[in-house]
Short mmCIF file of C-alpha atoms in Angstrom, two decimals:
data_model
loop_
_atom_site.label_atom_id
_atom_site.label_comp_id
_atom_site.label_asym_id
_atom_site.label_seq_id
_atom_site.Cartn_x
_atom_site.Cartn_y
_atom_site.Cartn_z
CA MET Y 21 26.50 -8.68 -12.93
CA ILE Y 22 26.65 -6.44 -9.84
CA TRP Y 23 26.01 -3.36 -11.99
CA THR Y 24 23.01 -4.99 -13.67
CA ALA Y 25 21.69 -6.09 -10.27
CA CYS Y 26 21.99 -2.52 -8.96
CA ARG Y 27 20.09 -1.24 -11.98
CA LEU Y 28 17.43 -3.92 -11.55
CA LEU Y 29 17.10 -2.99 -7.86
CA THR Y 30 16.82 0.73 -8.69
CA PHE Y 31 14.26 -0.14 -11.35
CA ASN Y 32 12.18 -2.04 -8.74
CA LEU Y 33 12.25 0.99 -6.41
CA LEU Y 34 11.35 3.54 -9.07
CA TYR Y 35 8.69 1.28 -10.54
CA ALA Y 36 7.16 0.75 -7.08
CA VAL Y 37 6.63 4.51 -6.89
CA LEU Y 38 5.18 4.53 -10.40
CA VAL Y 39 2.69 1.73 -9.67
CA TRP Y 40 1.70 3.39 -6.40
CA LEU Y 41 1.00 6.65 -8.26
CA THR Y 42 -0.94 4.90 -11.03
CA MET Y 43 -3.23 3.49 -8.35
CA TYR Y 44 -4.77 6.95 -8.32
CA PHE Y 45 -6.18 6.06 -11.74
CA PRO Y 46 -7.82 2.63 -11.23
CA GLY Y 47 -7.08 0.35 -14.16
CA LEU Y 48 -3.87 2.14 -15.09
CA ASP Y 49 -2.19 0.41 -12.13
CA LEU Y 50 -3.05 -2.99 -13.64
CA LEU Y 51 -1.54 -1.91 -16.94
CA ALA Y 52 1.60 -0.71 -15.15
CA ALA Y 53 1.92 -4.02 -13.26
CA VAL Y 54 1.61 -6.04 -16.48
CA ALA Y 55 4.19 -3.74 -18.12
CA PHE Y 56 6.52 -4.45 -15.16
CA VAL Y 57 6.41 -8.18 -15.86
CA CYS Y 58 6.96 -7.49 -19.60
CA VAL Y 59 10.02 -5.36 -18.83
CA LEU Y 60 11.42 -8.14 -16.63
CA PHE Y 61 10.89 -10.53 -19.53
CA ILE Y 62 12.69 -8.26 -21.97
CA TRP Y 63 15.45 -7.51 -19.48
CA SER Y 64 16.18 -11.17 -18.74
CA ARG Y 65 16.31 -11.92 -22.49
CA ARG Y 66 18.65 -8.98 -22.92
CA MET Y 67 20.94 -10.37 -20.23
CA VAL Y 68 21.08 -13.72 -22.05
CA ARG Y 69 21.84 -11.90 -25.27
CA ASN Y 70 24.73 -10.15 -23.53
CA GLY Y 71 26.25 -13.53 -22.75
CA MET Y 72 24.81 -14.33 -19.33
CA THR Y 73 23.78 -17.89 -18.53
CA THR Y 74 20.41 -18.62 -16.91
CA GLY Y 75 22.22 -19.18 -13.63
CA LYS Y 76 23.83 -15.75 -13.83
CA VAL Y 77 20.50 -14.13 -14.69
CA MET Y 78 19.01 -15.73 -11.57
CA ALA Y 79 22.02 -14.70 -9.48
CA THR Y 80 21.55 -11.12 -10.72
CA ALA Y 81 17.85 -11.28 -9.87
CA PHE Y 82 18.78 -12.65 -6.43
CA LEU Y 83 21.06 -9.67 -5.76
CA ALA Y 84 18.40 -7.26 -7.04
CA GLN Y 85 15.81 -8.85 -4.75
CA LEU Y 86 18.00 -8.75 -1.65
CA PRO Y 87 15.85 -6.05 0.03
CA GLY Y 88 12.72 -8.19 -0.49
CA LEU Y 89 14.47 -11.34 0.68
CA ILE Y 90 15.89 -9.62 3.76
CA PHE Y 91 12.51 -8.08 4.66
CA SER Y 92 10.88 -11.51 4.24
CA VAL Y 93 13.40 -13.20 6.52
CA LEU Y 94 13.21 -10.45 9.15
CA ALA Y 95 9.39 -10.40 9.08
CA LEU Y 96 9.21 -14.18 9.40
CA HIS Y 97 11.82 -14.15 12.17
CA SER Y 98 9.89 -11.45 14.01
CA TRP Y 99 6.68 -13.45 13.52
CA TRP Y 100 8.28 -16.65 14.82
CA ARG Y 101 9.86 -14.86 17.78
CA TYR Y 102 7.17 -12.41 18.88
CA GLY Y 103 3.95 -13.30 17.00
CA PRO Y 104 2.37 -12.13 13.74
CA LEU Y 105 2.78 -8.59 12.54
CA THR Y 106 4.98 -7.32 15.34
CA SER Y 107 7.36 -5.42 13.11
CA TYR Y 108 7.47 -2.89 10.31
CA PHE Y 109 9.15 -5.46 8.05
CA ASP Y 110 5.79 -6.70 6.76
CA PHE Y 111 4.96 -3.15 5.72
CA ALA Y 112 8.40 -2.70 4.16
CA LEU Y 113 7.92 -5.96 2.28
CA GLN Y 114 4.57 -4.83 0.91
CA MET Y 115 6.10 -1.51 -0.19
CA TRP Y 116 8.95 -3.34 -1.93
CA HIS Y 117 6.50 -5.54 -3.83
CA THR Y 118 4.25 -2.65 -4.85
CA PRO Y 119 4.90 -3.33 -8.60
CA PHE Y 120 3.00 -6.62 -8.19
CA LEU Y 121 0.27 -5.22 -5.93
CA PRO Y 122 -2.39 -4.50 -8.60
CA LEU Y 123 -2.10 -8.11 -9.76
CA LEU Y 124 -2.40 -9.35 -6.15
CA SER Y 125 -5.55 -7.25 -5.77
CA LEU Y 126 -7.20 -9.49 -8.41
CA LEU Y 127 -6.74 -12.61 -6.28
CA PRO Y 128 -9.89 -14.08 -4.73
CA PRO Y 129 -10.30 -12.91 -1.11
CA ILE Y 130 -9.55 -16.35 0.37
CA ARG Y 131 -7.82 -16.81 3.72
CA ILE Y 132 -5.41 -19.53 4.80
CA GLN Y 133 -5.19 -19.93 8.58
CA GLY Y 134 -6.86 -16.51 8.83
CA PHE Y 135 -4.35 -14.75 6.58
CA PRO Y 136 -5.32 -13.45 3.13
CA LEU Y 137 -3.61 -15.00 0.13
CA TYR Y 138 -2.07 -11.66 -0.95
CA PHE Y 139 -0.38 -11.27 2.44
CA LEU Y 140 1.10 -14.77 2.46
CA LEU Y 141 2.26 -14.41 -1.16
CA GLY Y 142 4.27 -11.36 -0.09
CA TYR Y 143 6.75 -13.70 1.63
CA VAL Y 144 7.42 -15.74 -1.51
CA LEU Y 145 7.28 -13.01 -4.16
CA SER Y 146 11.05 -12.41 -4.12
CA PRO Y 147 11.92 -16.09 -4.72
CA LEU Y 148 9.16 -16.18 -7.38
CA TYR Y 149 10.69 -13.11 -9.03
CA ILE Y 150 14.07 -14.86 -9.21
CA LEU Y 151 12.49 -18.01 -10.67
CA LEU Y 152 10.51 -15.92 -13.13
CA MET Y 153 13.67 -14.18 -14.36
CA GLY Y 154 15.31 -17.59 -14.79
CA LEU Y 155 12.27 -18.89 -16.62
CA PHE Y 156 12.19 -15.86 -18.90
CA ALA Y 157 15.88 -16.30 -19.64
CA ARG Y 158 15.22 -19.86 -20.78
CA THR Y 159 12.01 -19.22 -22.69
CA LEU Y 160 13.56 -18.47 -26.05
CA PRO Y 161 16.87 -19.64 -27.45
CA ALA Y 162 19.43 -16.85 -27.51
CA ASP Y 163 19.51 -16.68 -31.29
CA SER Y 164 15.75 -16.84 -31.78
CA GLU Y 165 14.23 -14.57 -34.38
CA ASN Y 166 11.21 -14.11 -32.13
CA ARG Y 167 13.25 -12.14 -29.64
CA VAL Y 168 11.75 -8.83 -28.60
CA ARG Y 169 14.10 -6.13 -29.78
CA ILE Y 170 14.27 -3.11 -27.57
CA ASP Y 171 17.97 -2.58 -27.96
CA ARG Y 172 18.10 0.84 -26.43
CA LEU Y 173 16.15 0.07 -23.31
CA PHE Y 174 18.76 -1.52 -21.12
CA MET J 4 25.45 10.16 -39.65
CA ARG J 5 24.45 12.02 -36.52
CA LYS J 6 24.49 9.83 -33.47
CA GLY J 7 21.31 10.08 -31.37
CA ARG J 8 21.65 10.96 -27.70
CA ARG J 9 20.93 8.01 -25.39
CA TYR J 10 18.92 8.59 -22.26
CA ASP J 11 19.15 6.20 -19.35
CA PRO J 12 15.66 4.67 -18.93
CA LEU J 13 16.04 4.76 -15.15
CA TRP J 14 16.35 8.56 -15.24
CA LEU J 15 13.30 8.67 -17.51
CA LEU J 16 11.43 6.50 -15.00
CA LEU J 17 12.40 8.87 -12.18
CA LEU J 18 11.21 11.79 -14.30
CA LEU J 19 7.92 10.00 -15.00
CA ASP J 20 7.47 9.40 -11.23
CA LEU J 21 8.02 13.09 -10.51
CA ILE J 22 5.71 14.30 -13.29
CA LEU J 23 2.94 11.90 -12.21
CA ALA J 24 3.32 12.88 -8.53
CA LEU J 25 3.15 16.58 -9.36
CA PHE J 26 0.17 15.99 -11.67
CA ILE J 27 -1.78 14.12 -8.97
CA MET J 28 -0.93 16.79 -6.39
CA GLY J 29 -1.93 19.49 -8.89
CA ILE J 30 -5.36 18.04 -9.67
CA ASN J 31 -5.96 17.75 -5.93
CA GLY J 32 -5.36 21.44 -5.36
CA TYR J 33 -1.85 21.28 -3.92
CA ASN J 34 0.25 24.43 -4.35
CA TRP J 35 3.27 26.08 -2.71
CA GLN J 36 1.06 27.90 -0.19
CA ASN J 37 -1.13 25.08 1.10
CA THR J 38 1.09 21.98 0.91
CA SER J 39 2.38 22.41 4.47
CA SER J 40 -1.15 22.23 5.89
CA ARG J 41 -2.20 19.17 3.90
CA VAL J 42 -1.51 15.47 4.41
CA ILE J 43 1.76 15.38 2.47
CA GLY J 44 3.10 18.49 4.23
CA GLN J 45 2.11 17.15 7.65
CA ALA J 46 3.70 13.79 6.84
CA ILE J 47 6.95 15.47 5.77
CA ASP J 48 6.98 17.46 9.03
CA ALA J 49 6.35 14.28 11.04
CA LEU J 50 9.06 12.38 9.17
CA ALA J 51 11.49 15.24 9.81
CA GLN J 52 10.81 14.71 13.52
CA GLY J 53 11.52 11.00 13.14
CA HIS J 54 7.87 9.95 13.28
CA LEU J 55 7.61 7.04 10.88
CA GLY J 56 4.59 4.77 10.55
CA SER J 57 1.63 4.29 12.83
CA GLY J 58 3.25 5.41 16.09
CA ILE J 59 4.63 3.73 19.18
CA PRO J 60 2.33 2.29 21.88
CA SER J 61 3.06 3.70 25.33
CA GLY J 62 1.25 0.83 27.04
CA ARG J 63 -1.03 3.23 28.94
CA GLY J 64 -4.16 2.35 26.94
CA ASN J 65 -7.49 4.11 27.51
CA ASP J 66 -10.90 3.61 29.16
CA LEU J 67 -13.15 4.43 26.23
CA ASP J 68 -16.81 3.74 27.09
CA LEU J 69 -17.74 1.13 24.50
CA SER J 70 -21.25 0.62 25.90
CA VAL J 71 -22.59 3.61 23.93
CA ILE J 72 -21.52 2.32 20.53
CA GLU J 73 -24.12 1.56 17.81
CA PRO J 74 -23.88 -0.16 14.41
CA GLY J 75 -22.34 2.14 11.81
CA ASP J 76 -20.35 4.13 14.39
CA ILE J 77 -16.70 4.79 13.67
CA LEU J 78 -13.98 3.79 16.12
CA LEU J 79 -10.67 5.65 16.02
CA GLY J 80 -7.50 4.79 17.94
CA GLY J 81 -4.08 6.39 17.98
CA TYR J 82 -0.55 6.33 19.29
CA ASP J 83 2.00 9.10 19.58
CA GLY J 84 4.73 9.48 17.01
CA ALA J 85 2.71 8.62 13.91
CA THR J 86 3.37 10.04 10.46
CA TYR J 87 -0.22 10.93 9.67
CA GLY J 88 -1.93 12.39 12.74
CA LYS J 89 -3.21 11.88 16.28
CA PHE J 90 -5.36 8.90 15.31
CA THR J 91 -3.75 6.03 13.44
CA HIS J 92 -6.44 3.38 13.00
CA ALA J 93 -10.15 3.26 12.24
CA ALA J 94 -12.94 0.68 12.15
CA ILE J 95 -16.69 0.67 11.60
CA TYR J 96 -18.90 -1.04 14.18
CA GLU J 97 -21.11 -3.91 13.03
CA GLY J 98 -22.63 -5.06 16.34
CA GLU J 99 -22.09 -7.75 19.01
CA GLY J 100 -18.66 -6.33 19.88
CA ILE J 101 -17.36 -6.68 16.31
CA ALA J 102 -16.11 -3.97 13.95
CA TRP J 103 -14.72 -4.00 10.40
CA GLN J 104 -11.19 -2.75 9.78
CA GLY J 105 -8.48 -2.71 7.12
CA TRP J 106 -5.30 -4.40 8.35
CA LEU J 107 -2.16 -5.59 6.57
CA SER J 108 -2.14 -9.18 7.77
CA SER J 109 -5.90 -9.73 7.44
CA GLY J 110 -7.09 -7.33 4.71
CA VAL J 111 -10.61 -6.00 5.19
CA SER J 112 -11.54 -8.02 8.26
CA LYS J 113 -13.38 -8.19 11.58
CA VAL J 114 -11.86 -7.06 14.87
CA ARG J 115 -13.05 -7.12 18.49
CA ILE J 116 -13.76 -3.53 19.57
CA GLU J 117 -11.96 -4.07 22.91
CA ARG J 118 -8.77 -3.88 20.87
CA PHE J 119 -9.24 -0.10 20.77
CA TRP J 120 -8.57 0.04 24.55
CA GLN J 121 -4.91 -0.62 23.71
CA TYR J 122 -4.50 2.74 21.99
CA ASP J 123 -3.18 5.79 23.85
CA ARG J 124 -6.30 7.62 22.70
CA ALA J 125 -9.56 6.44 21.20
CA CYS J 126 -12.97 7.78 20.31
CA ILE J 127 -16.36 6.81 18.90
CA LEU J 128 -17.80 8.92 16.09
CA ARG J 129 -21.41 8.78 14.96
CA VAL J 130 -22.25 9.85 11.42
CA ASN J 131 -25.13 12.31 11.40
CA THR J 132 -27.57 10.22 9.41
CA ASP J 133 -30.31 7.71 10.14
CA ALA J 134 -29.72 4.21 11.50
CA GLU J 135 -30.68 2.60 8.18
CA ASN J 136 -27.91 4.49 6.34
CA ARG J 137 -25.40 3.48 9.01
CA ARG J 138 -26.49 -0.15 8.70
CA GLN J 139 -26.10 0.00 4.92
CA ALA J 140 -22.58 1.41 5.31
CA VAL J 141 -21.60 -1.57 7.48
CA GLU J 142 -23.09 -4.02 4.96
CA MET J 143 -21.08 -2.39 2.19
CA VAL J 144 -17.82 -2.74 4.12
CA ALA J 145 -18.67 -6.38 4.93
CA ASP J 146 -18.94 -7.02 1.17
CA TRP J 147 -15.24 -6.11 0.84
CA ASP J 148 -14.25 -8.82 3.33
CA GLY J 149 -10.75 -10.18 2.62
CA GLN J 150 -9.80 -7.56 0.02
CA LEU J 151 -6.30 -6.13 -0.19
CA PHE J 152 -4.97 -3.65 2.38
CA TYR J 153 -2.36 -1.11 1.34
CA PRO J 154 -1.52 1.68 3.78
CA LEU J 155 -0.93 4.26 1.04
CA ALA J 156 -4.14 3.51 -0.91
CA PHE J 157 -5.46 6.63 -2.66
CA LYS J 158 -9.15 7.49 -2.47
CA PRO J 159 -10.12 6.38 -6.02
CA GLY J 160 -10.62 2.70 -6.80
CA ASP J 161 -12.23 -0.28 -5.10
CA ARG J 162 -9.59 -3.02 -5.19
CA VAL J 163 -7.06 -1.63 -2.71
CA TRP J 164 -8.09 -0.39 0.73
CA ASN J 165 -6.86 0.99 4.01
CA CYS J 166 -8.66 1.32 7.33
CA THR J 167 -10.17 4.75 6.66
CA LYS J 168 -10.90 4.31 2.97
CA ILE J 169 -13.39 1.47 3.60
CA ILE J 170 -15.41 3.72 5.94
CA TRP J 171 -15.13 6.85 3.81
CA GLU J 172 -16.10 4.99 0.60
CA ALA J 173 -19.10 3.25 2.19
CA TYR J 174 -20.55 6.52 3.45
CA ARG J 175 -19.59 8.37 0.25
CA ARG J 176 -21.71 5.91 -1.75
CA LEU J 177 -24.59 6.86 0.53
CA GLY J 178 -24.03 10.54 -0.32
CA LEU J 179 -22.07 11.48 2.82
CA GLU J 180 -18.60 12.97 2.25
CA LEU J 181 -16.70 12.42 5.52
CA ASP J 182 -13.29 13.66 4.32
CA SER J 183 -12.92 17.05 5.95
CA GLY J 184 -9.47 17.48 4.39
CA HIS J 185 -10.47 16.85 0.74
CA ASP J 186 -7.05 15.38 0.21
CA LEU J 187 -5.38 12.53 -1.68
CA TRP J 188 -5.91 10.18 1.23
CA ILE J 189 -8.49 10.07 3.94
CA THR J 190 -6.81 10.04 7.35
CA PRO J 191 -8.45 9.12 10.70
CA ASP J 192 -7.92 12.74 11.81
CA ASN J 193 -9.90 13.98 8.80
CA LEU J 194 -12.79 11.70 9.80
CA TYR J 195 -12.56 13.08 13.35
CA ARG J 196 -12.75 16.67 12.05
CA SER J 197 -15.65 16.02 9.68
CA PRO J 198 -18.68 18.27 10.30
CA LEU J 199 -20.88 15.26 9.47
CA VAL J 200 -19.91 13.31 12.59
CA SER J 201 -20.51 13.73 16.31
CA VAL J 202 -18.06 12.56 18.95
CA ILE J 203 -20.03 10.12 21.12
CA ALA J 204 -17.20 9.17 23.48
CA GLN J 205 -13.47 9.66 23.71
CA ASP J 206 -10.70 8.91 26.16
CA GLY J 207 -6.97 8.81 26.57
CA ASP J 208 -4.22 11.24 25.74
CA LEU J 209 -6.23 13.60 23.49
#
């Protein structure tokens, strides 16, 4: 589980760089972000196939999202203690969630209490990621014939 | 049967990152000779000196004369110790003491211009064009109200912005190329050095 979490974490980092670079070619970044979600789907199914329970898949996702969770907690703590945006943790959080950024850019430009939706979502993306992995793990029964087969990927 | 060699997809992803980065640098004219003088080279130098991010406020502030500002003018502010130059933030003046900026916690949004007194250095730039063009540039930026801010946004595209890209893109659509560096990103320093702008006022540790 730890090994898989480390690989998932490394994947997040490398994919963040990839999505950032694809932003140079508008449109390609959206494709890359959608592909990221697809890979997470395949990966979570693969974990189930390798004998992991949904709980273990979510625990693995939790470990892989530790940087995002820690940045969220530190940014919120800094906000609560010293006021909004007083630390670099918000920036670090946005960098960490770069794989989702093109999708966030499609959100309507609405503000809640003066803060844009994309900014507020940054704080809950890590828990959402964990839930998403759990949801993906439960989507299809382990022995389903509809399973996506990319055996060599992970 | 011959067994195929298995490549770790994470290594392939790293390789893809490197190839894409080199490709983007290549099509933007980066080479071994000029990289040190361009944004990436300067950022690497700054990082090597421990300068990460948008600098550290000294608390000194500045006394920039804001009375001379007109709609469409560009406000720049900066702290020491930044990764990407002397100036670290930019905004375009709308009028009535309000300017448009790109900011992480508010996206493309309005800001009071007095905020630029907090910077260690600040200046007002006027784009060398008529007042109607400057007004149109402001209107264009206002249309992007609330859109997503990302500090490392590249120049292409109109979904992801940073503080300088909103200004550069608005004037570019009016036929005025303000990026003096012709680089991957448009930095506040590149706006400052543009031959298409005049410095109207400046103050602080310049």
